[in-house]
Tab-separated table of C-alpha atoms in Angstrom:
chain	number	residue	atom	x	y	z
A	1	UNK	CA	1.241	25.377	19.153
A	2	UNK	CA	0.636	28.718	20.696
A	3	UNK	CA	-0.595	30.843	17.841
A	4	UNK	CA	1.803	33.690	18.739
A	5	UNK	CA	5.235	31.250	18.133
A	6	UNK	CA	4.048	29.591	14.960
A	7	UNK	CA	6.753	29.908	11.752
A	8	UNK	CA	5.257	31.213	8.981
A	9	UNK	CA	4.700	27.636	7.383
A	10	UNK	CA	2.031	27.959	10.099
A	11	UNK	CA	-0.204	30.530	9.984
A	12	UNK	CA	-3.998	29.804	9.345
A	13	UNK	CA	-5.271	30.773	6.391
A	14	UNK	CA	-8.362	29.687	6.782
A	15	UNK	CA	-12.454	30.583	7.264
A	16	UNK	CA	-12.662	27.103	9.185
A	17	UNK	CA	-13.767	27.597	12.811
A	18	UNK	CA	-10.949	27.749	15.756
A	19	UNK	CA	-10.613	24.618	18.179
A	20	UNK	CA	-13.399	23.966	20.280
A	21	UNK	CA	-13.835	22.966	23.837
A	22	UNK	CA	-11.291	19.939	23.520
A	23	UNK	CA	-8.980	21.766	20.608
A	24	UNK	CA	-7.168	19.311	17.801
A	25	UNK	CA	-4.705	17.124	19.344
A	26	UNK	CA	-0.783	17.584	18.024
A	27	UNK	CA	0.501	15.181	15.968
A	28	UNK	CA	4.565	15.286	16.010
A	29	UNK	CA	4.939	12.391	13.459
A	30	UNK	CA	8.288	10.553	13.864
A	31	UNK	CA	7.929	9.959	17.701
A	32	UNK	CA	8.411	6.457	18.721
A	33	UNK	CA	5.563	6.202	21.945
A	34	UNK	CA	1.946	7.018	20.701
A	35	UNK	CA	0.864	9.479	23.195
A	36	UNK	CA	3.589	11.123	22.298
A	37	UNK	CA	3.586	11.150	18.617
A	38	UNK	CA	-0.642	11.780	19.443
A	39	UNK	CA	-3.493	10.626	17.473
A	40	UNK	CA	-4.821	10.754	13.859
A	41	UNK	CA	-7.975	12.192	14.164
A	42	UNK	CA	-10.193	12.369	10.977
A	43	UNK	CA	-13.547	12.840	11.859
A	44	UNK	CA	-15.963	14.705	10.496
A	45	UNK	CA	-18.514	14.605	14.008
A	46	UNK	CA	-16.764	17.493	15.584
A	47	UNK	CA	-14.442	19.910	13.279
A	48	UNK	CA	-12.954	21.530	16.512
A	49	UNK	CA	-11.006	17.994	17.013
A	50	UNK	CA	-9.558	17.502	13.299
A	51	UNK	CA	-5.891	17.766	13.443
A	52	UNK	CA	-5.284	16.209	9.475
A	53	UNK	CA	-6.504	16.629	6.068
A	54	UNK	CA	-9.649	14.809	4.513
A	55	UNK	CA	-11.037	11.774	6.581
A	56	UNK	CA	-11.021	8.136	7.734
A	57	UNK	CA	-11.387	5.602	4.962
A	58	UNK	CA	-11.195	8.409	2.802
A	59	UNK	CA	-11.836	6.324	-0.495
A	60	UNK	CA	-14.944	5.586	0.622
A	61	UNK	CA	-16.232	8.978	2.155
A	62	UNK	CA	-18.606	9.902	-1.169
A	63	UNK	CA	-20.007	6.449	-0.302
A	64	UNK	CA	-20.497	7.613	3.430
A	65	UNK	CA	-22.223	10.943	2.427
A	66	UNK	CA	-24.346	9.102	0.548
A	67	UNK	CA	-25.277	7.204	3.462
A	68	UNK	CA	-25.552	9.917	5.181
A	69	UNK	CA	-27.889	11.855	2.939
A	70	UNK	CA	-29.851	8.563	2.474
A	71	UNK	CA	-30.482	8.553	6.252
A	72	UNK	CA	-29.064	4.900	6.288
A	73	UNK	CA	-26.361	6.493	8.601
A	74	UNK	CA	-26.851	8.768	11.371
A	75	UNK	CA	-24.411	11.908	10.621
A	76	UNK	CA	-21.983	12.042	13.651
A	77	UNK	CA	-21.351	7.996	14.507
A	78	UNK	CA	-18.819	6.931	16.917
A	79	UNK	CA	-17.620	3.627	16.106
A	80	UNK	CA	-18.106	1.070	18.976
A	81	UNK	CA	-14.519	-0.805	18.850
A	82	UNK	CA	-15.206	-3.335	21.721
A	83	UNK	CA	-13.201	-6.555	20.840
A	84	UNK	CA	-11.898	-5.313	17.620
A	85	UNK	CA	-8.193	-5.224	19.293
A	86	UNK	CA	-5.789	-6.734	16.153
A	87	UNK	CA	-5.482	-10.961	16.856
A	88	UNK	CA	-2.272	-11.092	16.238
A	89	UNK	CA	0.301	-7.973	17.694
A	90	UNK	CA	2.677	-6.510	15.453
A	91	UNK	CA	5.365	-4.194	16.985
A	92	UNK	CA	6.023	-1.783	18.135
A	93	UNK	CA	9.545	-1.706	16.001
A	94	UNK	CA	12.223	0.771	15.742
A	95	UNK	CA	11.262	1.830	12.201
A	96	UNK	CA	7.375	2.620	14.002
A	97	UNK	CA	9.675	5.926	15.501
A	98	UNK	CA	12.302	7.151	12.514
A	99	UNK	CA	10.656	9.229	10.015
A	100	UNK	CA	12.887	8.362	7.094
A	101	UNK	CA	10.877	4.844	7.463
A	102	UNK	CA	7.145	5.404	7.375
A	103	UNK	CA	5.461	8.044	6.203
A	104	UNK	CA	2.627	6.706	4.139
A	105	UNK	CA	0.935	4.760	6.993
A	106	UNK	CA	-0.098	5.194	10.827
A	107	UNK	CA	2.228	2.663	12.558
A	108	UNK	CA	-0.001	3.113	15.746
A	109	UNK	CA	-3.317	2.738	13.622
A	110	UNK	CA	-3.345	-0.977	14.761
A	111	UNK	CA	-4.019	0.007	18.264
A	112	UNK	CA	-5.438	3.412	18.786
A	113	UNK	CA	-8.124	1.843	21.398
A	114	UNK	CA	-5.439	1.061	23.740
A	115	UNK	CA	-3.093	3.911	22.747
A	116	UNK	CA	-5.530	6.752	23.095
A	117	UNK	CA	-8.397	4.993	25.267
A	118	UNK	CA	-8.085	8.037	27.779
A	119	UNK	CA	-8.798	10.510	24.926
A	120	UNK	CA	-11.497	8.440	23.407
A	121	UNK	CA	-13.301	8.537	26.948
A	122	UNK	CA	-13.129	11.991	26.724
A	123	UNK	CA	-14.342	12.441	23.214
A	124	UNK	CA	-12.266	12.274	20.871
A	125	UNK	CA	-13.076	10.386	17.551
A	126	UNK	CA	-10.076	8.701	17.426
A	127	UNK	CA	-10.622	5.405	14.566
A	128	UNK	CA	-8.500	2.754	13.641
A	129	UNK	CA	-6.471	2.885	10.782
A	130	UNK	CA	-5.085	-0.641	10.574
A	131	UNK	CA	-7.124	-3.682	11.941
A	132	UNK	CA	-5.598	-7.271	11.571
A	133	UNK	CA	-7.337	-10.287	11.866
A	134	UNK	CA	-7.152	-13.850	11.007
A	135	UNK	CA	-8.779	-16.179	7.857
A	136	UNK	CA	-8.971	-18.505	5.978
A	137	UNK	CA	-8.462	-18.583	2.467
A	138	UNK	CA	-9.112	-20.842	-0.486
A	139	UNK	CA	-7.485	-20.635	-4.493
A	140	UNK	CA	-8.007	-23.444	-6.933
A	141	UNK	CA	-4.257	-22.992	-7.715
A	142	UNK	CA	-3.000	-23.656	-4.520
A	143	UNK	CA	-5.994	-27.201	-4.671
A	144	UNK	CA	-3.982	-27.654	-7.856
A	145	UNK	CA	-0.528	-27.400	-6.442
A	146	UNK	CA	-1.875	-30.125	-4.020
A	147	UNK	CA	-2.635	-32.477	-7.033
A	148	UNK	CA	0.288	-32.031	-8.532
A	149	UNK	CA	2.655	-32.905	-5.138
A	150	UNK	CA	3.849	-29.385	-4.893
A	151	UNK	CA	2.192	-28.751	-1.753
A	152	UNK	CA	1.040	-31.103	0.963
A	153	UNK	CA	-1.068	-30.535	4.311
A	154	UNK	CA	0.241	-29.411	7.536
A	155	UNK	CA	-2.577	-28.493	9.478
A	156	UNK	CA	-0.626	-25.396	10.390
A	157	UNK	CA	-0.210	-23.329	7.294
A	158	UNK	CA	-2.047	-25.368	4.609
A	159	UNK	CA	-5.514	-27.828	5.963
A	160	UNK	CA	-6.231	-30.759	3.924
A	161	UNK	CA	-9.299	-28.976	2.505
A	162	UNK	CA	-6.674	-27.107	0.566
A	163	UNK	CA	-7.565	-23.687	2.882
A	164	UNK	CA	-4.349	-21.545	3.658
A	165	UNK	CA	-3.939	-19.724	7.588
A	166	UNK	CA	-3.366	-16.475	6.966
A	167	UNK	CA	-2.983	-13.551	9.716
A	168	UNK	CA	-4.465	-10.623	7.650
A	169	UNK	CA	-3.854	-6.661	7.518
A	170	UNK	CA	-6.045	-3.935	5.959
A	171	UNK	CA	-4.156	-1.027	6.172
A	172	UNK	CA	-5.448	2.224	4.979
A	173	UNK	CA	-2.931	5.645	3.844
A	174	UNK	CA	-1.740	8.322	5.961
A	175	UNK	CA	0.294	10.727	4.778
A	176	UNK	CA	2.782	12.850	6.551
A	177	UNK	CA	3.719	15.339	3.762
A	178	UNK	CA	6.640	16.576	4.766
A	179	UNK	CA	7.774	12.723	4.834
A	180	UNK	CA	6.342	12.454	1.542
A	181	UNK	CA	7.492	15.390	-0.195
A	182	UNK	CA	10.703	14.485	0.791
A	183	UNK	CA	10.603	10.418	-0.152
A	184	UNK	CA	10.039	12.113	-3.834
A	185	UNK	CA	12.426	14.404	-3.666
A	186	UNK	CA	9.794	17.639	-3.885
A	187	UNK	CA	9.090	20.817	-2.254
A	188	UNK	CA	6.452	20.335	0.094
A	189	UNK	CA	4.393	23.594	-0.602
A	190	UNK	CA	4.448	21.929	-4.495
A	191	UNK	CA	3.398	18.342	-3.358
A	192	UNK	CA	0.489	19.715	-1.497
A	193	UNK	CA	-0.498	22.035	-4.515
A	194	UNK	CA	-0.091	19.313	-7.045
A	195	UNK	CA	-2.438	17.304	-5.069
A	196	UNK	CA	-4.761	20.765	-4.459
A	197	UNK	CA	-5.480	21.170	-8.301
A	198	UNK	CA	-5.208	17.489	-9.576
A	199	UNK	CA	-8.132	16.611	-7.544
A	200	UNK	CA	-9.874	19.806	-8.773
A	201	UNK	CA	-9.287	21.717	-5.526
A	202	UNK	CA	-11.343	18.683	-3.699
A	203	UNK	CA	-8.911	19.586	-0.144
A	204	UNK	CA	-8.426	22.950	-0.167
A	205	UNK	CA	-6.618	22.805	3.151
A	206	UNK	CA	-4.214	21.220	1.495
A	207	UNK	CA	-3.336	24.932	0.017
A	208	UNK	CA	-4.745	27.012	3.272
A	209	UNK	CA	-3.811	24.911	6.552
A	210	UNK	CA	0.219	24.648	6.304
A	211	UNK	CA	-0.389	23.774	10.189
A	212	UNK	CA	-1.895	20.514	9.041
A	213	UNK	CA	0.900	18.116	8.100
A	214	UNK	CA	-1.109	14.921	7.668
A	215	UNK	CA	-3.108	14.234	5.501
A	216	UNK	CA	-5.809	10.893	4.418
A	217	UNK	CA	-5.840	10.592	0.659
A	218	UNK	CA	-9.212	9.271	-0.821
A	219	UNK	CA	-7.216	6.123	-2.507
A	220	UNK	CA	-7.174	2.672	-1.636
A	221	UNK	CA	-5.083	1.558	0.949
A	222	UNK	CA	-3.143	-1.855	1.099
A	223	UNK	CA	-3.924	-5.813	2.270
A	224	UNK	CA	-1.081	-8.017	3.699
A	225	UNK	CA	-1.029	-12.093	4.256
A	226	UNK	CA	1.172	-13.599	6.465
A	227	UNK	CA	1.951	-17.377	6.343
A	228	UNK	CA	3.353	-18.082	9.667
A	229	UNK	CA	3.742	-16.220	13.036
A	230	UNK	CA	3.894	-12.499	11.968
A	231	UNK	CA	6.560	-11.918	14.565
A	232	UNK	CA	9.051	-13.628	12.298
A	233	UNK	CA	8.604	-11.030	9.915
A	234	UNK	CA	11.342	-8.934	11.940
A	235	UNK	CA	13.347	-11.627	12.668
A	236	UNK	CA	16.269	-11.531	9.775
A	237	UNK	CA	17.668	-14.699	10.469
A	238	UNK	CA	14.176	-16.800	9.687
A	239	UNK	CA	13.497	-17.073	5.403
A	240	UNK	CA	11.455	-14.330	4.737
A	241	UNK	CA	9.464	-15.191	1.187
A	242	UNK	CA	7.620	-12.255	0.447
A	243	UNK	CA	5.640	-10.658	-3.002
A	244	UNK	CA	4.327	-6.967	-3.182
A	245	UNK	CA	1.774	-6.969	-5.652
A	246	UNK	CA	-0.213	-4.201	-7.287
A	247	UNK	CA	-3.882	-4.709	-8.130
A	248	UNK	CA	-5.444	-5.670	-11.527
A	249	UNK	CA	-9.313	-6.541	-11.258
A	250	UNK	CA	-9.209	-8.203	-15.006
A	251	UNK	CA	-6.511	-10.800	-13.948
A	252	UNK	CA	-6.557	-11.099	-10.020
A	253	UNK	CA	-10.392	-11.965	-9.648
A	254	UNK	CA	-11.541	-12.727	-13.069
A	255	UNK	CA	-8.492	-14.437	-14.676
A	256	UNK	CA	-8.014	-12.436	-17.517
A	257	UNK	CA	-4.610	-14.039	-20.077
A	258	UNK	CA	-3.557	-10.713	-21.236
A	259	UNK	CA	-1.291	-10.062	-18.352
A	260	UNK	CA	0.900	-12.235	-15.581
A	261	UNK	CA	-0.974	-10.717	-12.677
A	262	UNK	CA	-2.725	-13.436	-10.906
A	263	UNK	CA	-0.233	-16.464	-12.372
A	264	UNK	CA	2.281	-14.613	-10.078
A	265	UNK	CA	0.119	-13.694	-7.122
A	266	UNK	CA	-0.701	-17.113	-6.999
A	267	UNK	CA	2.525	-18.372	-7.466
A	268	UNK	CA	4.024	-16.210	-4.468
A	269	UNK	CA	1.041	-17.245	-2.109
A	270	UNK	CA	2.274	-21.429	-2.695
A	271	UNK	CA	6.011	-19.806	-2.512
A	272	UNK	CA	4.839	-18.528	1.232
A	273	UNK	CA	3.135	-21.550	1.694
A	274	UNK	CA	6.129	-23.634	0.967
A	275	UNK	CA	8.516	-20.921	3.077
A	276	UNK	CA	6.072	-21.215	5.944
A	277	UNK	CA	6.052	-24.686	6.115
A	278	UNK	CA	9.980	-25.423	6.122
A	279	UNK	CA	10.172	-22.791	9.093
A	280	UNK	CA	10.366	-19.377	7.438
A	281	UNK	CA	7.124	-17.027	6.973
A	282	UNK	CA	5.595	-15.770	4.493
A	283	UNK	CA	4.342	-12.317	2.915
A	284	UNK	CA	2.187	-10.750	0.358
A	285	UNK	CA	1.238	-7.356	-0.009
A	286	UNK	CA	-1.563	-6.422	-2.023
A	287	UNK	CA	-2.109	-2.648	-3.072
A	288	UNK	CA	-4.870	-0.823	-4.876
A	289	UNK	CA	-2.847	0.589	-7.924
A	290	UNK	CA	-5.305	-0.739	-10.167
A	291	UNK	CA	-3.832	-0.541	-14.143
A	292	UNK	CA	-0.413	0.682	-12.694
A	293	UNK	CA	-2.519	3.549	-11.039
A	294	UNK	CA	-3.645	4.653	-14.145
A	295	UNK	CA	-7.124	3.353	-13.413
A	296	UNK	CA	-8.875	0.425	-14.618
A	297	UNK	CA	-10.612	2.677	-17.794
A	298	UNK	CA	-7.466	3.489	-19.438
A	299	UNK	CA	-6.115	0.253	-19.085
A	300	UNK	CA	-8.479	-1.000	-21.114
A	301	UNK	CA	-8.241	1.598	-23.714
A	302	UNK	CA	-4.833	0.482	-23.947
A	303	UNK	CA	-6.062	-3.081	-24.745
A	304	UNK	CA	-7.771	-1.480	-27.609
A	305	UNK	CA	-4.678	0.649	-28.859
A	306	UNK	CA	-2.789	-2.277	-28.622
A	307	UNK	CA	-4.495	-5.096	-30.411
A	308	UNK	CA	-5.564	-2.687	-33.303
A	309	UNK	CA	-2.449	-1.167	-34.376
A	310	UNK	CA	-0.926	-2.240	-37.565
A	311	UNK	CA	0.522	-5.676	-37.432
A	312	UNK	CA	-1.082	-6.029	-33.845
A	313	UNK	CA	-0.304	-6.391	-30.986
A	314	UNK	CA	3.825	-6.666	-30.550
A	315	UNK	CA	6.603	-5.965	-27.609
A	316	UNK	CA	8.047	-2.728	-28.959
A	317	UNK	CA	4.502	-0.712	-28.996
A	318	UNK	CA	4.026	-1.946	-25.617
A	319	UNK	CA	4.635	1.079	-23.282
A	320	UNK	CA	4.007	3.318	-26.160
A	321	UNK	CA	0.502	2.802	-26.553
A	322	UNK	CA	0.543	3.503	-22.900
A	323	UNK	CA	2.366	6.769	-22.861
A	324	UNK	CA	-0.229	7.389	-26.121
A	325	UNK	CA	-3.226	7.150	-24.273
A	326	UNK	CA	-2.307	8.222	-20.344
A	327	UNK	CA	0.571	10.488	-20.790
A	328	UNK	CA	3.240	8.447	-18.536
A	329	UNK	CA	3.738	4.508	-18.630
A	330	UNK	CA	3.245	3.970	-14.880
A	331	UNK	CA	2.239	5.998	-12.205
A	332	UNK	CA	2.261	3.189	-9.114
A	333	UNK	CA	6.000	5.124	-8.012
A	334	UNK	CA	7.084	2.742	-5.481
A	335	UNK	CA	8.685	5.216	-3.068
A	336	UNK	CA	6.108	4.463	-0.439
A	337	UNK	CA	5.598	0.846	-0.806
A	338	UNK	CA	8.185	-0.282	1.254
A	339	UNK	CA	6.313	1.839	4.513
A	340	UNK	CA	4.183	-1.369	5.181
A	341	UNK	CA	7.569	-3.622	5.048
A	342	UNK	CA	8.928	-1.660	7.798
A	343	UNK	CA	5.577	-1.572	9.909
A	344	UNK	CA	6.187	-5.560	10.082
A	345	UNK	CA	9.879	-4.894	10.966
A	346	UNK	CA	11.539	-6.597	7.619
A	347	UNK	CA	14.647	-6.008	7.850
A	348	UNK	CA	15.692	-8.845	5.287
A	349	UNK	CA	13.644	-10.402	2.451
A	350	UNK	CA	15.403	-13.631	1.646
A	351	UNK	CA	13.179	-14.687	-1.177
A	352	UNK	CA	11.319	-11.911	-3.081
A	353	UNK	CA	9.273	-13.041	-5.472
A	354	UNK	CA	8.945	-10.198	-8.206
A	355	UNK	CA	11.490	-9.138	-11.482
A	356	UNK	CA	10.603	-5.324	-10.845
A	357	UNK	CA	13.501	-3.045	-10.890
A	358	UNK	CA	11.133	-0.447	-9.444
A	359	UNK	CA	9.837	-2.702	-6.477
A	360	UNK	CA	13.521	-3.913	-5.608
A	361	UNK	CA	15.212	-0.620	-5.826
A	362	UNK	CA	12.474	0.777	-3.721
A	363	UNK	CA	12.654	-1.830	-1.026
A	364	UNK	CA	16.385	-1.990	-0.790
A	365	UNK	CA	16.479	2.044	-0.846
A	366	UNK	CA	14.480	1.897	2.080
A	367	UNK	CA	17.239	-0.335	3.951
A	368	UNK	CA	16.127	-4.034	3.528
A	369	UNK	CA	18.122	-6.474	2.227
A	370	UNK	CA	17.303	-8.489	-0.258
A	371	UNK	CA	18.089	-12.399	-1.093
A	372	UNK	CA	17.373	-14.135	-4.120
A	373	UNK	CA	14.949	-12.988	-6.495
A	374	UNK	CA	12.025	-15.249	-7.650
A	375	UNK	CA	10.755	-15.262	-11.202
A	376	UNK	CA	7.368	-16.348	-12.793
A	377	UNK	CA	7.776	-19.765	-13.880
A	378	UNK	CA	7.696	-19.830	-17.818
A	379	UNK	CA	4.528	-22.315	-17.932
A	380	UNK	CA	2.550	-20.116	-16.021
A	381	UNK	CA	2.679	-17.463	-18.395
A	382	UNK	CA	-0.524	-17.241	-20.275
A	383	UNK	CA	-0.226	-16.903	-24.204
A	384	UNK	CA	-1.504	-13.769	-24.535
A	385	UNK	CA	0.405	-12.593	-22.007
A	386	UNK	CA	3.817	-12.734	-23.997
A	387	UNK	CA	3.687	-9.614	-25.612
A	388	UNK	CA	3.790	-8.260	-22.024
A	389	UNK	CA	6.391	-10.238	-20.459
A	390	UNK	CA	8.936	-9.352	-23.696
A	391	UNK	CA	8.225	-5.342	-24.010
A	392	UNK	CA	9.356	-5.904	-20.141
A	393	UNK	CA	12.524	-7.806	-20.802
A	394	UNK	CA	13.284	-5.863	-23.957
A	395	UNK	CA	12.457	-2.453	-21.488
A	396	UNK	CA	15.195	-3.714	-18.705
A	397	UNK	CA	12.703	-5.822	-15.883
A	398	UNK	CA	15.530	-8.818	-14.782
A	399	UNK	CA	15.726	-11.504	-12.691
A	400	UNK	CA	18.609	-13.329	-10.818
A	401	UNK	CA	20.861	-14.227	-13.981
A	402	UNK	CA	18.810	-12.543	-17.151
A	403	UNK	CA	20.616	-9.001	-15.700
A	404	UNK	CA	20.487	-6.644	-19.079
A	405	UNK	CA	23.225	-3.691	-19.792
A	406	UNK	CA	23.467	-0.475	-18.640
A	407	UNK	CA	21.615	1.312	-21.467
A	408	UNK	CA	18.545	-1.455	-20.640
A	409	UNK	CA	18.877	-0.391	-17.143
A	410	UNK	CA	18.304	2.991	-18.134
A	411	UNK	CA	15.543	2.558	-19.915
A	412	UNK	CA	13.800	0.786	-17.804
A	413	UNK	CA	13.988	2.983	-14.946
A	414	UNK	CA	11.037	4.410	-13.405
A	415	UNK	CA	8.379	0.855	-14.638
A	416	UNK	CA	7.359	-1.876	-12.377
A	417	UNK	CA	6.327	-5.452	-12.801
């Protein structure tokens, strides 16, 4: 944008040098071909080139400067992506070019290589975003399932060794603010200060570049198994059976009983199985919203509030000990979960298999239908992990049949399972 025609939104107010010999590329986010919608570049090699707020895999940049300063990694390193094209292609859908869809996520960040190999020639530090890739993977619940007769080999989906094929996404955030601002129903000019001062002024362009309209957030990003052909993902007429889960460390990888967390992951992933193998495909999403985003820290100080109160632990001090300690009772905010849905095209989910209010109002908001709704299994529900599932019940979470009143409904408004 010529510097003479720019709104007031974008004047520079800014000490950071003007563009360089190349200049930043424009980004015009919403555009449905890539050269046209232009590349995400987040470099930190050559500032003259930086059209976007903070910087690839942005979670781990302190762990990169370290690197740097360590002299493990030379400062200024273009990756070399030779053969690391996605295995599998996904897209390009409509919802890759309408705004109102995605604006959490680089729909293009699959296949920036391709997309922008002309400007990486010339170069421009254009990296990948997204990569996909396919794996193998191996649970002693789905070796169980096996043993039990709930699952049986294929040699497709599920091999005898009790290994699952999975096409796998890593998917890292990209935020379009304006998009953003607007999916929470926010001023934009307040969204970017909130984030300004609540990372103690960490992005200060955030505050001084109003010309910069994207920007990569230093959180974790998102993972995504598909059983089956990932094209069938945006086909609404094959079973869809699909779980969006949100991380927790204690129960996911070390199988703690207090929660439901890993009983249900695992009980999606031989629900996709199953799907997969009758002809539908299968989905789960995994996102880094460790301890409902409140961090992994205050969860456990939770623990503690909860099991010592008078009487111990019990249902209807559930959420409050939460609120007590962390000041809200979840801060995961769905709005922009269902961005990765629409990368893969869903259009319908036919089985999805959560009881979140929060995660079902967020994906059908966004425009995708949604079948029947898949609870946890009651025997799968560790002992200590019934205080949990009743404060949710008692707070308004529902499945398909167990639907609770308005007032519940109310209540319950704003948590997620």
């Amino acid at each position: 944008m010529n510097p003479e025609t720019r709104t007031a939104k974008h004047i520079r107010l800014t000490s950071h040098p003007a563009e360089g010999a190349w200049g930043a590329l424009p980004i015009h986010w919403g555009r449905a071909d890539p050269k046209g919608r232009g590349p995400v570049v987040g470099s930190t090699a050559n500032r003259s080139q930086r059209n976007v707020i903070g910087t690839h895999s942005g979670s781990y940049g302190v762990y990169r400067a370290l690197a740097v300063a360590a002299g493990a990694l030379m400062r200024g390193h273009k990756p070399d992506l030779t053969n690391t094209a996605p295995t599998d292609p996904i897209g390009p859908y409509p919802q890759w070019g309408d705004p109102e869809k995605i604006v959490s996520i680089d729909p293009f960040g699959a296949i920036v290589a391709s997309a922008f190999a002309e400007e990486i020639a010339a170069g421009y530090d254009i990296r990948p975003t997204i990569a996909v890739t396919k794996a193998h993977i191996d649970l002693p619940e789905v070796h169980s399932a096996m043993q039990a007769g709930r699952l049986s080999a294929d040699g497709r989906i599920l091999l005898a060794n009790g290994s699952a094929v999975v096409t796998k996404s890593a998917i890292e955030p990209v935020w379009w603010l304006p998009g953003v601002a607007k999916r929470f129903g926010v001023a934009e000019g307040d969204l970017r200060r909130a984030l300004f001062e609540e990372t103690g002024g960490m992005y200060p362009e955030l505050v001084t570049r109003g010309d910069l309209e994207v920007f990569l957030p230093p959180i974790g990003g998102q993972t995504a198994y598909v059983f089956g052909d990932p094209k069938h993902l945006a086909d609404p007429s094959v079973t869809l059976t699909a779980r969006v889960h949100d991380e927790c460390n204690g129960s996911d990888v070390f199988g703690s009983d207090i929660c439901t967390c890993r009983p249900y992951l695992t009980h999606a992933i031989e629900e996709c199985i199953r799907g997969a193998q009758a002809g539908g495909v299968g989905l789960v999403v995994y996102c880094r919203k460790e301890g409902r985003a409140l961090g992994e820290v205050t969860k456990f100080l939770v623990y503690n509030a909860r099991k010592r109160q008078e009487g111990g632990d019990s249902a209807s001090n559930y959420f409050l000990r939460t609120e007590c300690v962390a000041g809200v009772q979840d801060m995961r905010f769905q709005e922009l979960m269902p961005d990765v849905l629409h990368w893969f095209g869903v259009r319908r989910i036919h089985r999805l298999v959560s009881m979140s209010n929060m995660k079902f109002d967020a994906i059908t908001g966004g425009g995708i239908e949604v079948g029947e709704r898949v609870p946890i299994p009651d025997e799968l529900i560790p002992s200590d992990a019934r205080v949990e599932m009743d404060a949710k019940m008692a707070a308004g979470y529902f499945t398909e049949g167990a639907k609770p009143g308005e007032a519940e409904l109310k209540a319950a408004k704003g948590r997620g399972l």
